[in-house]
Coordinates of C-alpha atoms and ligand atoms in Angstrom, one line a residue:
M1 CA -31.4 45.4 9.3
C2 CA -33.2 47.5 6.7
G3 CA -36.8 48.4 7.6
I4 CA -39.6 49.3 5.2
V5 CA -42.8 51.3 5.7
A6 CA -45.2 52.4 3.0
A7 CA -48.6 53.9 3.0
T8 CA -51.4 55.1 0.8
A9 CA -54.1 57.1 2.6
Q10 CA -56.4 60.1 2.4
R11 CA -54.4 61.8 5.2
D12 CA -50.8 63.0 5.1
V13 CA -48.6 59.9 5.3
A14 CA -45.2 61.3 6.3
P15 CA -46.0 61.3 10.1
L16 CA -47.2 57.7 9.8
L17 CA -44.1 56.7 7.9
I18 CA -41.9 58.3 10.4
A19 CA -43.7 56.6 13.3
G20 CA -43.4 53.3 11.5
L21 CA -39.7 53.8 11.0
K22 CA -39.3 54.6 14.7
A23 CA -41.0 51.3 15.5
L24 CA -38.5 49.6 13.2
E25 CA -35.4 51.3 14.7
Y26 CA -34.8 48.2 16.9
R27 CA -33.7 46.3 13.8
G28 CA -30.5 48.3 13.6
Y29 CA -29.7 50.8 10.8
D30 CA -27.4 53.7 9.9
S31 CA -29.5 56.0 7.7
A32 CA -33.1 56.8 7.1
G33 CA -35.2 58.4 4.4
L34 CA -38.7 58.8 3.0
A35 CA -40.4 59.9 -0.3
V36 CA -43.9 61.2 -0.7
L37 CA -45.9 62.0 -3.8
Q38 CA -46.9 65.6 -3.5
E39 CA -49.1 67.0 -6.3
G40 CA -47.7 64.7 -8.9
E41 CA -44.1 65.1 -7.9
I42 CA -41.8 62.8 -5.9
R43 CA -40.4 64.6 -2.8
R44 CA -37.7 63.0 -0.8
V45 CA -35.6 63.5 2.4
R46 CA -32.7 61.3 3.5
E47 CA -30.2 61.5 6.3
K48 CA -27.3 59.5 7.7
G49 CA -27.9 58.6 11.4
K50 CA -31.1 58.4 13.3
V51 CA -34.7 58.6 12.2
R52 CA -35.1 61.7 14.3
E53 CA -32.4 63.5 12.3
M54 CA -34.2 62.7 9.1
E55 CA -37.5 63.8 10.8
S56 CA -36.1 67.2 11.7
Q57 CA -35.0 67.7 8.1
Y58 CA -38.5 66.8 7.0
L59 CA -40.1 69.1 9.5
A60 CA -38.0 72.0 8.3
D61 CA -39.5 71.6 4.9
P62 CA -42.5 69.3 5.1
F63 CA -44.3 67.9 2.0
P64 CA -47.8 66.7 2.7
G65 CA -49.1 63.9 0.5
G66 CA -51.2 60.7 0.7
T67 CA -48.8 58.2 -0.8
G68 CA -45.2 57.5 0.4
I69 CA -42.5 55.0 1.2
A70 CA -39.9 55.1 3.9
H71 CA -36.8 53.2 4.9
T72 CA -34.1 52.6 7.5
R73 CA -30.9 51.3 5.9
W74 CA -28.3 48.9 7.3
A75 CA -25.4 49.4 4.9
T76 CA -24.4 46.4 2.8
H77 CA -23.4 47.8 -0.7
G78 CA -21.9 51.2 -0.1
V79 CA -21.0 53.1 3.1
P80 CA -23.7 54.6 5.3
N81 CA -24.2 58.1 3.9
K82 CA -26.9 60.3 2.5
V83 CA -26.3 59.4 -1.1
N84 CA -26.6 55.6 -0.4
A85 CA -29.6 56.1 1.8
H86 CA -33.0 55.0 0.4
P87 CA -35.4 55.9 -1.2
H88 CA -33.6 55.7 -4.5
I89 CA -35.1 57.6 -7.4
A90 CA -34.7 56.8 -11.1
G91 CA -36.9 58.6 -13.7
H92 CA -40.4 58.6 -12.4
V93 CA -39.8 55.9 -9.8
A94 CA -38.8 55.9 -6.1
L95 CA -37.9 52.6 -4.4
V96 CA -36.9 51.3 -1.0
H97 CA -35.3 47.8 -0.5
N98 CA -34.3 45.4 2.1
G99 CA -32.0 42.6 1.0
I100 CA -29.1 42.1 -1.4
I101 CA -29.2 41.8 -5.1
E102 CA -26.5 39.4 -6.0
N103 CA -26.4 40.1 -9.8
Y104 CA -26.5 43.9 -9.4
A105 CA -23.0 44.4 -10.9
S106 CA -24.0 42.8 -14.3
L107 CA -27.3 44.6 -14.3
R108 CA -25.6 47.9 -13.5
S109 CA -23.1 47.5 -16.4
E110 CA -26.0 46.8 -18.8
L111 CA -27.8 49.9 -17.6
E112 CA -24.6 52.0 -17.9
S113 CA -24.1 50.8 -21.4
R114 CA -27.6 52.1 -22.2
G115 CA -26.5 55.5 -20.8
H116 CA -27.9 55.3 -17.3
A117 CA -25.8 57.3 -14.7
F118 CA -25.8 56.1 -11.1
T119 CA -25.5 58.4 -8.1
S120 CA -25.0 55.8 -5.4
E121 CA -22.9 52.6 -4.7
T122 CA -26.0 50.6 -3.9
D123 CA -27.4 47.5 -5.5
T124 CA -30.8 49.1 -4.9
E125 CA -30.4 51.9 -7.3
V126 CA -30.1 49.3 -10.1
M127 CA -33.6 48.1 -9.3
A128 CA -35.0 51.6 -9.4
A129 CA -33.3 52.2 -12.7
L130 CA -34.7 49.0 -14.3
I131 CA -38.2 49.7 -13.1
G132 CA -37.9 53.3 -14.3
E133 CA -36.8 52.1 -17.8
R134 CA -39.8 49.7 -18.0
L135 CA -42.2 52.5 -16.9
A136 CA -40.7 54.8 -19.6
S137 CA -41.3 52.1 -22.2
G138 CA -45.0 52.2 -21.5
K139 CA -45.5 49.5 -18.8
S140 CA -47.7 50.1 -15.8
L141 CA -45.9 50.4 -12.4
L142 CA -47.3 46.9 -11.4
D143 CA -46.1 45.3 -14.7
A144 CA -42.7 47.1 -14.5
V145 CA -42.0 45.8 -11.0
S146 CA -43.4 42.3 -11.8
S147 CA -41.1 42.0 -14.8
V148 CA -38.0 43.3 -13.1
V149 CA -38.2 41.1 -10.0
H150 CA -37.9 38.0 -12.3
E151 CA -34.5 39.2 -13.3
L152 CA -33.1 39.6 -9.8
E153 CA -30.9 37.1 -8.0
G154 CA -30.7 37.4 -4.3
A155 CA -33.1 38.6 -1.7
Y156 CA -35.4 41.5 -1.6
A157 CA -38.4 43.2 -0.1
I158 CA -39.3 46.4 -1.9
A159 CA -41.8 49.2 -2.0
V160 CA -42.1 51.4 -5.0
I161 CA -44.1 54.5 -6.0
S162 CA -44.2 56.6 -9.2
D163 CA -45.4 60.1 -9.8
K164 CA -47.0 58.6 -13.0
E165 CA -49.4 56.6 -10.8
P166 CA -50.3 58.6 -7.7
G167 CA -52.2 56.7 -5.0
R168 CA -50.5 53.4 -5.6
V169 CA -47.7 51.5 -3.9
I170 CA -46.2 48.3 -5.4
G171 CA -44.4 45.9 -3.1
A172 CA -42.7 42.5 -3.7
R173 CA -40.8 40.0 -1.6
R174 CA -38.4 37.1 -1.9
G175 CA -36.1 36.1 0.9
A176 CA -36.9 39.2 3.1
P177 CA -40.1 39.8 5.0
L178 CA -42.9 42.2 3.9
L179 CA -46.5 42.4 5.1
V180 CA -49.6 44.4 4.2
G181 CA -51.4 46.4 6.8
V182 CA -55.1 46.5 5.9
G183 CA -56.8 49.7 7.0
I184 CA -60.1 51.4 6.4
G185 CA -59.7 53.6 3.3
E186 CA -56.0 53.3 3.7
N187 CA -53.4 50.5 3.3
F188 CA -49.8 50.0 4.3
L189 CA -46.7 47.9 3.8
G190 CA -44.2 47.2 6.5
S191 CA -41.3 44.9 7.3
D192 CA -43.0 43.7 10.4
A193 CA -46.2 44.1 12.5
Q194 CA -44.5 46.5 14.9
A195 CA -44.1 49.0 12.1
L196 CA -47.9 49.0 11.4
I197 CA -49.6 48.3 14.7
Q198 CA -50.1 52.0 15.3
V199 CA -52.3 52.2 12.2
T200 CA -54.0 48.8 11.9
N201 CA -54.0 45.4 13.5
R202 CA -55.1 43.6 10.3
M203 CA -52.1 42.1 8.6
I204 CA -51.4 40.0 5.5
Y205 CA -48.1 38.1 5.5
L206 CA -46.9 38.0 2.0
E207 CA -45.5 34.7 0.6
E208 CA -42.2 34.3 -1.2
H209 CA -42.4 35.7 -4.8
D210 CA -45.6 37.7 -4.1
V211 CA -46.1 41.1 -5.7
V212 CA -48.7 43.3 -4.1
E213 CA -50.4 46.5 -5.3
I214 CA -52.0 48.7 -2.6
T215 CA -54.3 51.7 -3.2
R216 CA -56.4 53.4 -0.6
D217 CA -59.3 51.0 -1.1
R218 CA -57.8 47.9 -2.5
V219 CA -55.1 45.3 -2.0
R220 CA -54.3 43.0 -4.9
I221 CA -51.7 40.2 -4.6
F222 CA -50.1 38.2 -7.4
G223 CA -48.2 35.0 -7.1
Q224 CA -44.9 33.9 -8.7
H225 CA -46.5 33.5 -12.2
G226 CA -48.5 36.7 -12.1
E227 CA -51.7 34.9 -11.1
A228 CA -54.0 36.8 -8.6
V229 CA -53.9 35.1 -5.2
E230 CA -55.8 35.4 -2.0
R231 CA -53.9 35.6 1.3
T232 CA -55.5 35.4 4.7
I233 CA -55.9 38.5 6.9
H234 CA -54.6 37.9 10.4
E235 CA -55.7 40.0 13.4
S236 CA -52.4 40.8 15.2
E237 CA -52.4 40.5 18.9
L238 CA -49.5 42.8 19.3
S239 CA -50.4 45.8 21.5
T240 CA -48.7 49.2 21.2
D241 CA -47.9 48.7 24.9
A242 CA -45.8 45.7 24.1
V243 CA -43.5 47.9 22.1
E244 CA -43.3 50.8 24.6
R245 CA -40.3 51.2 26.9
G246 CA -42.4 52.1 29.9
E247 CA -40.5 53.0 33.1
Y248 CA -37.2 51.4 32.0
R249 CA -34.2 53.3 30.8
H250 CA -33.6 50.9 27.8
Y251 CA -35.6 48.2 26.1
M252 CA -32.8 45.8 26.9
Q253 CA -33.3 46.4 30.7
K254 CA -37.1 46.1 30.3
E255 CA -36.6 42.8 28.4
I256 CA -34.2 41.4 31.0
F257 CA -36.8 42.1 33.7
E258 CA -39.6 40.7 31.6
Q259 CA -38.0 37.3 31.7
P260 CA -39.9 35.7 34.6
R261 CA -43.1 36.4 32.8
A262 CA -41.9 35.5 29.3
V263 CA -40.5 32.2 30.6
A264 CA -43.7 31.5 32.5
D265 CA -45.7 32.2 29.4
T266 CA -43.5 29.9 27.4
L267 CA -44.2 27.1 29.9
E268 CA -47.8 27.8 30.4
A269 CA -50.3 25.0 29.7
R270 CA -47.4 22.9 28.4
I271 CA -46.7 20.9 31.5
G272 CA -49.4 18.7 33.1
P273 CA -49.5 16.6 36.3
H274 CA -47.6 13.8 34.5
G275 CA -45.1 16.0 32.7
V276 CA -44.7 17.7 29.4
L277 CA -47.9 17.6 27.3
P278 CA -47.6 16.0 23.9
N279 CA -49.2 19.0 22.2
I280 CA -46.4 21.6 22.9
F281 CA -46.1 21.9 19.2
G282 CA -49.8 22.8 18.7
V283 CA -50.3 19.3 17.2
N284 CA -49.3 16.0 18.7
G285 CA -45.6 15.6 18.1
D286 CA -45.3 12.1 19.6
E287 CA -45.1 10.3 16.3
L288 CA -42.1 12.3 15.0
L289 CA -40.3 12.4 18.4
G290 CA -40.8 8.7 18.8
K291 CA -38.9 8.1 15.6
T292 CA -36.2 10.6 16.3
K293 CA -32.7 9.0 16.6
G294 CA -30.7 12.3 16.7
L295 CA -30.9 16.0 16.2
H296 CA -29.2 18.7 14.1
I297 CA -29.7 22.1 15.6
I298 CA -29.1 25.1 13.4
A299 CA -29.1 28.8 14.4
C300 CA -27.2 32.0 14.5
G301 CA -25.9 34.3 17.3
T302 CA -27.7 34.0 20.6
S303 CA -30.0 31.4 19.3
Y304 CA -27.0 29.2 18.5
H305 CA -25.9 29.5 22.1
A306 CA -29.4 28.2 23.2
G307 CA -28.8 25.2 20.9
L308 CA -25.5 24.5 22.5
V309 CA -27.1 24.3 26.0
A310 CA -29.8 22.0 24.6
K311 CA -27.1 19.6 23.3
Y312 CA -25.9 19.0 26.9
W313 CA -29.5 18.4 28.0
I314 CA -30.7 16.2 25.2
E315 CA -27.6 14.0 25.1
D316 CA -27.7 13.7 28.9
Y317 CA -31.4 13.1 29.5
A318 CA -32.6 11.5 26.2
R319 CA -29.3 9.9 25.2
L320 CA -29.7 11.1 21.6
P321 CA -26.8 12.5 19.6
V322 CA -27.1 16.2 18.9
N323 CA -25.0 18.4 16.5
V324 CA -25.3 22.1 16.9
E325 CA -24.0 24.3 14.1
V326 CA -24.2 27.9 12.9
A327 CA -26.5 28.2 9.9
S328 CA -24.0 30.1 7.8
E329 CA -21.6 27.1 7.9
Y330 CA -24.2 24.4 7.7
R331 CA -25.8 25.6 4.6
Y332 CA -22.7 25.4 2.5
R333 CA -21.3 22.1 3.6
E334 CA -22.4 18.5 3.0
A335 CA -23.4 17.5 6.5
V336 CA -23.9 13.8 7.0
V337 CA -27.5 13.1 8.0
P338 CA -28.0 9.7 9.7
D339 CA -31.4 8.1 9.4
G340 CA -34.0 9.4 11.8
T341 CA -32.4 12.8 12.4
L342 CA -34.7 15.7 13.2
F343 CA -33.7 19.2 11.9
V344 CA -34.2 21.9 14.5
A345 CA -34.0 25.6 13.6
I346 CA -33.9 28.1 16.4
S347 CA -34.6 31.7 15.6
Q348 CA -36.1 34.6 17.6
S349 CA -37.2 36.5 14.5
G350 CA -37.8 33.5 12.2
E351 CA -36.4 35.7 9.4
T352 CA -32.6 35.3 9.7
A353 CA -31.4 34.7 6.2
D354 CA -28.9 32.0 7.0
T355 CA -31.2 30.1 9.3
L356 CA -34.0 30.2 6.7
A357 CA -31.7 29.1 3.9
A358 CA -30.3 26.3 6.1
M359 CA -33.8 25.1 6.7
R360 CA -34.6 25.1 3.0
E361 CA -31.4 23.3 2.3
S362 CA -32.2 20.7 4.9
R363 CA -35.2 19.6 2.8
R364 CA -33.0 17.9 0.3
R365 CA -30.8 16.2 2.9
G366 CA -33.2 13.6 4.0
Y367 CA -34.2 14.6 7.5
L368 CA -37.0 13.0 9.5
G369 CA -38.7 16.4 9.7
T370 CA -38.1 20.0 10.6
L371 CA -38.9 21.7 13.9
A372 CA -38.8 25.5 14.4
I373 CA -38.3 27.0 17.8
C374 CA -39.3 30.6 17.2
N375 CA -40.8 33.8 18.7
V376 CA -42.7 35.1 15.7
P377 CA -45.7 32.9 14.7
E378 CA -46.1 34.4 11.2
S379 CA -42.4 34.3 10.4
S380 CA -41.0 32.4 7.4
V381 CA -39.1 29.8 9.5
V382 CA -42.4 28.9 11.3
R383 CA -44.4 28.8 8.2
E384 CA -42.0 26.4 6.5
A385 CA -41.4 24.0 9.4
D386 CA -43.3 20.7 10.0
L387 CA -43.5 21.2 13.7
K388 CA -43.4 24.5 15.6
L389 CA -42.6 25.2 19.2
M390 CA -43.3 28.9 19.9
T391 CA -41.4 30.8 22.5
R392 CA -43.7 33.5 24.0
A393 CA -41.3 36.2 24.7
G394 CA -43.4 39.0 23.1
P395 CA -41.6 41.6 20.9
E396 CA -37.9 41.9 21.6
I397 CA -36.7 45.4 20.6
G398 CA -33.2 45.6 22.1
V399 CA -30.7 44.4 19.5
A400 CA -28.9 42.3 22.2
S401 CA -31.1 39.3 22.7
T402 CA -32.1 38.5 26.3
K403 CA -35.6 37.3 26.9
A404 CA -35.6 35.5 23.6
F405 CA -32.6 33.4 24.8
T406 CA -34.2 32.4 28.1
T407 CA -37.5 31.6 26.5
Q408 CA -35.6 29.5 23.9
L409 CA -34.0 27.6 26.8
A410 CA -37.4 27.1 28.3
A411 CA -38.8 25.7 25.0
L412 CA -35.7 23.5 24.5
G413 CA -36.1 22.3 28.1
L414 CA -39.6 21.1 27.2
L415 CA -38.2 19.4 24.1
A416 CA -35.4 17.8 26.0
L417 CA -38.0 16.4 28.6
Q418 CA -40.3 15.3 25.8
L419 CA -37.5 13.4 24.1
A420 CA -36.2 12.0 27.5
R421 CA -39.6 10.5 28.2
H422 CA -39.7 8.8 24.8
R423 CA -36.3 7.4 25.5
G424 CA -37.3 6.0 28.9
L425 CA -35.6 8.4 31.4
D426 CA -36.4 7.1 34.9
D427 CA -39.5 8.5 36.5
A428 CA -37.8 10.1 39.5
R429 CA -35.3 12.0 37.4
Y430 CA -38.0 13.0 35.0
A431 CA -40.1 14.3 37.8
D432 CA -37.1 16.2 39.3
L433 CA -36.3 17.8 35.9
T434 CA -39.9 18.8 35.3
A435 CA -40.1 20.4 38.7
Q436 CA -36.9 22.3 38.0
L437 CA -38.2 23.6 34.8
Q438 CA -41.5 24.8 36.4
S439 CA -39.5 26.7 39.0
L440 CA -37.5 28.6 36.4
P441 CA -39.5 31.8 36.4
K442 CA -39.2 32.1 40.2
K443 CA -35.4 31.4 40.0
I444 CA -35.0 34.1 37.3
E445 CA -36.9 36.5 39.4
K446 CA -34.5 35.9 42.4
A447 CA -31.5 36.3 40.1
L448 CA -32.8 39.7 39.0
E449 CA -32.7 40.9 42.6
L450 CA -28.9 40.8 42.3
E451 CA -28.9 43.9 40.1
P452 CA -27.5 46.3 42.7
Q453 CA -24.5 44.0 43.3
I454 CA -24.0 43.6 39.6
V455 CA -23.9 47.4 39.1
D456 CA -21.0 47.4 41.6
L457 CA -19.2 44.7 39.6
A458 CA -19.8 46.5 36.4
E459 CA -17.7 49.4 37.7
H460 CA -14.7 47.1 37.6
L461 CA -15.0 46.5 34.0
I462 CA -15.7 49.8 32.4
H463 CA -12.1 50.8 31.7
R464 CA -11.0 47.3 30.5
Q465 CA -10.3 46.5 26.9
H466 CA -10.7 42.8 27.1
A467 CA -12.4 40.1 29.3
L468 CA -12.3 36.3 29.4
F469 CA -15.4 34.3 30.2
L470 CA -15.1 30.7 31.5
G471 CA -17.6 28.0 32.0
R472 CA -17.8 24.2 32.0
G473 CA -20.5 21.8 30.9
A474 CA -23.8 23.4 30.1
Q475 CA -22.5 26.6 31.6
Y476 CA -19.9 26.9 28.8
P477 CA -22.4 28.2 26.3
V478 CA -23.7 30.5 29.0
A479 CA -20.1 31.9 29.2
M480 CA -20.2 32.3 25.4
E481 CA -23.5 34.2 25.7
G482 CA -22.1 36.4 28.5
A483 CA -19.1 37.3 26.3
L484 CA -21.3 38.0 23.3
K485 CA -23.6 40.3 25.3
L486 CA -20.6 42.2 26.7
K487 CA -19.0 42.7 23.2
E488 CA -22.2 43.5 21.5
I489 CA -23.2 46.4 23.7
S490 CA -20.1 47.6 25.6
Y491 CA -17.6 47.1 22.7
I492 CA -15.2 45.4 25.1
H493 CA -13.4 42.6 23.5
A494 CA -14.6 39.4 25.2
E495 CA -13.9 35.7 24.6
A496 CA -15.4 32.6 26.1
Y497 CA -13.6 29.4 26.8
A498 CA -14.4 26.1 28.1
A499 CA -12.5 26.4 31.4
G500 CA -10.5 23.3 30.7
E501 CA -9.1 24.9 27.5
L502 CA -7.6 27.8 29.5
K503 CA -4.1 26.4 29.7
H504 CA -4.1 25.5 26.0
G505 CA -3.6 29.2 25.0
P506 CA -5.7 31.9 26.6
L507 CA -3.8 31.7 29.9
A508 CA -1.1 33.6 28.0
L509 CA -3.4 36.6 28.0
V510 CA -4.0 36.6 31.7
D511 CA -2.4 39.4 33.8
E512 CA -3.6 42.2 36.1
D513 CA -5.4 43.9 33.2
M514 CA -7.4 40.8 32.2
P515 CA -10.7 40.3 34.1
V516 CA -11.8 36.7 34.1
I517 CA -15.5 36.1 34.6
A518 CA -16.4 32.5 35.6
V519 CA -19.7 30.8 35.6
A520 CA -19.3 28.2 38.3
P521 CA -21.6 25.1 38.2
N522 CA -22.5 23.3 41.4
G523 CA -21.8 19.8 40.3
P524 CA -19.1 17.3 39.6
L525 CA -17.2 19.9 37.5
L526 CA -17.0 22.5 40.3
D527 CA -13.6 21.2 41.6
K528 CA -12.2 21.2 38.1
L529 CA -13.3 24.7 37.6
K530 CA -11.8 25.8 40.9
S531 CA -8.4 24.5 39.7
N532 CA -8.8 26.5 36.5
L533 CA -9.5 29.6 38.6
Q534 CA -6.4 29.0 40.7
E535 CA -4.4 29.1 37.4
V536 CA -5.8 32.5 36.8
R537 CA -5.2 33.7 40.3
A538 CA -1.6 32.6 40.2
R539 CA -1.1 34.9 37.2
G540 CA -2.6 37.9 39.0
G541 CA -5.8 38.0 36.9
E542 CA -8.8 39.6 38.5
L543 CA -11.6 37.0 39.1
L544 CA -15.3 37.6 39.0
V545 CA -17.1 34.4 39.9
F546 CA -20.8 33.7 39.6
A547 CA -21.2 30.8 41.9
D548 CA -24.2 28.6 42.8
G549 CA -25.5 29.5 46.2
A550 CA -24.6 26.1 47.7
A551 CA -21.1 25.8 46.1
S552 CA -18.1 26.1 48.2
M553 CA -15.8 28.7 46.6
D554 CA -13.5 29.5 49.5
G555 CA -10.0 30.5 48.8
N556 CA -10.6 31.0 45.2
A557 CA -11.2 34.7 45.0
A558 CA -8.4 36.3 46.9
R559 CA -8.3 39.0 44.2
G560 CA -11.8 39.1 43.0
S561 CA -15.5 38.9 43.8
I562 CA -17.9 36.1 44.2
L563 CA -21.6 36.6 43.5
R564 CA -23.9 33.9 44.9
I565 CA -26.9 32.8 42.8
D566 CA -29.5 30.2 43.4
G567 CA -29.1 28.2 40.2
G568 CA -32.3 26.1 40.9
G569 CA -30.7 22.8 40.0
D570 CA -28.4 21.3 37.4
F571 CA -30.9 21.4 34.6
I572 CA -32.1 25.0 34.8
A573 CA -28.9 26.6 36.2
P574 CA -27.7 27.7 32.7
A575 CA -30.9 29.7 32.2
V576 CA -30.7 31.3 35.7
F577 CA -27.0 32.1 35.4
T578 CA -27.6 33.9 32.1
V579 CA -29.4 36.6 33.9
P580 CA -26.5 38.1 35.8
M581 CA -24.4 37.9 32.6
Q582 CA -27.0 40.0 30.8
L583 CA -27.2 42.5 33.7
L584 CA -23.4 42.7 33.8
A585 CA -23.1 43.5 30.1
Y586 CA -26.1 46.0 30.4
H587 CA -24.6 47.9 33.3
V588 CA -21.1 48.0 31.8
A589 CA -22.6 49.4 28.6
V590 CA -24.7 52.0 30.5
L591 CA -21.6 53.1 32.4
R592 CA -19.6 53.4 29.2
G593 CA -22.4 55.4 27.6
T594 CA -22.9 53.3 24.5
D595 CA -26.1 53.1 22.5
V596 CA -27.4 50.0 24.4
D597 CA -30.5 49.2 22.4
Q598 CA -29.0 49.9 19.0
P599 CA -25.3 49.1 19.2
R600 CA -23.1 50.2 16.4
N601 CA -23.0 48.1 13.2
L602 CA -25.4 45.5 14.5
A603 CA -28.9 44.5 13.3
K604 CA -31.6 42.8 15.1
S605 CA -33.0 40.8 12.3
V606 CA -30.4 39.8 9.9
T607 CA -32.4 39.3 6.7
V608 CA -29.3 39.3 4.4
E609 CA -26.6 36.6 4.1
Ligands
G6P701 C1 -28.7 39.0 15.0 C2 -29.1 39.5 16.4 C3 -28.8 38.5 17.5 C4 -29.5 37.2 17.1 C5 -29.1 36.7 15.8 C6 -30.0 35.5 15.3 O1 -27.3 38.9 15.0 O2 -28.4 40.7 16.7 O3 -29.3 39.0 18.7 O4 -29.2 36.3 18.1 O5 -29.3 37.7 14.8 O6 -31.3 36.0 15.2 P1 -32.6 35.1 15.3 O7 -33.7 36.0 15.1 O8 -32.5 34.1 14.1 O9 -32.6 34.4 16.6

């Protein structure tokens, strides 16, 4: 999704802005641009496509200057092209924006009736025009921005410069993230810490409705009513190494292989000799969990799949009812909230617009409390939740989520155990489940060793147009996640079904051209799944079965392949079986030559609705 970088410094800022944009590429975008104040004049370069294409344009005709703004755009209003790319200029103002202005059409007609001509189809240009008008009427840039943001409906993070006020950048946020990078004799704005870590590790996370003014030697922040406010400076622990690709061909591959460490970090110091520690939330969560009579889990995309796995665990081990729902649906319907229900938001980024809005909506629906399961400590979701359970995946750059998912499962595993203990699960089973969870990093490491065999399997899929994924029980959401990974990065159409649903429709699709990928559990449902696979085989479909090492699968893959995996036990098997699904999607995408880390049309952090 759109990324913002801005700087005011004594040195030339264009190289810093371009480096910042490159660090934001992971968010997904389709055009890029920057504007710099050069000797009292706004100079701008914009280009459709990658940051490096915009960079070569800039290098062909560079414009040094100490104040500038830059942007990667993920198209919402208007196609991805140069004219719609940011920054937008109106009068003496240049502006970049992340978000969606919902009342832009009426604002645009008002401006047109006053004679303003627009060059783009974007909602953003309306903001630039309004600020430009206020500036022309004699307001300062700070006052112009502050007054305009009050008239906007929707979500925004913006950075604005004016050739009338060199050396100054004004920023504002509502519903989209923006932070200040505090330097020495220079200051910055960025969409996230990754964009700024190359220039400073001192960050201020702006609050909703904040307006900020940065100059080289000062940062001033104003709250919703224009009052000066103080915000804490955080020392970011992010290292530039954490956002480097290292020896790996793609970030996605690096992140798949980081999973044993990321899961181990997520579990570290959270399990003691007698089980899960009460302070996994940073504070003692016993009181809230003790009162919990049910859970509503809300999330989007991959995080939603993690929630679906957790439903199986929590209902089975803690005997508590769990509803899991995508945030975009939940926020607009009147969900019934029984007494004692805990609201759980799962989000890697903590900035997903629908998840955040659902969490805010939940406040008026009478929940027991809110718990955020998240990877970014300073994110909006974490800041607004009552309890937080942090995954410790480190920065995830590949758009297709991998280590975020398995660390979410590790965190949800801790939650399930914690709830199970409150609900009196018997000691032997509790001890078995705890031991399984502790062995998860090792089991994932073992699953990663299957990469060479998965490369061979990937060859089978590269010329296919479609694929079906099947699973049962807690492996059903894993099949969903496998299908999502494949479609996201290889652009092969993939659907997941609970295997028992096969004969209720999708079986009609099965023929020699339809590969069927099955995640086989090793438990009471295995025989049922085997029957479902026979149904596929009888129709000539090609089977690709991921089976638990101990499971007997004989006779089921006459036309197909079986890959054996040590699932590590019924509890953690979904997390372990996810790994070959990720590797399969990754290698199919590599063989098909797609842009693995930044697949077309997708964004990493979806900060608009
Ligand atoms: C986007 C990403 C997905 C992610 C989803 C939810 O669609 O491309 O990978 O699962 O957003 O993101 P979140 O940060 O809330 O987990």
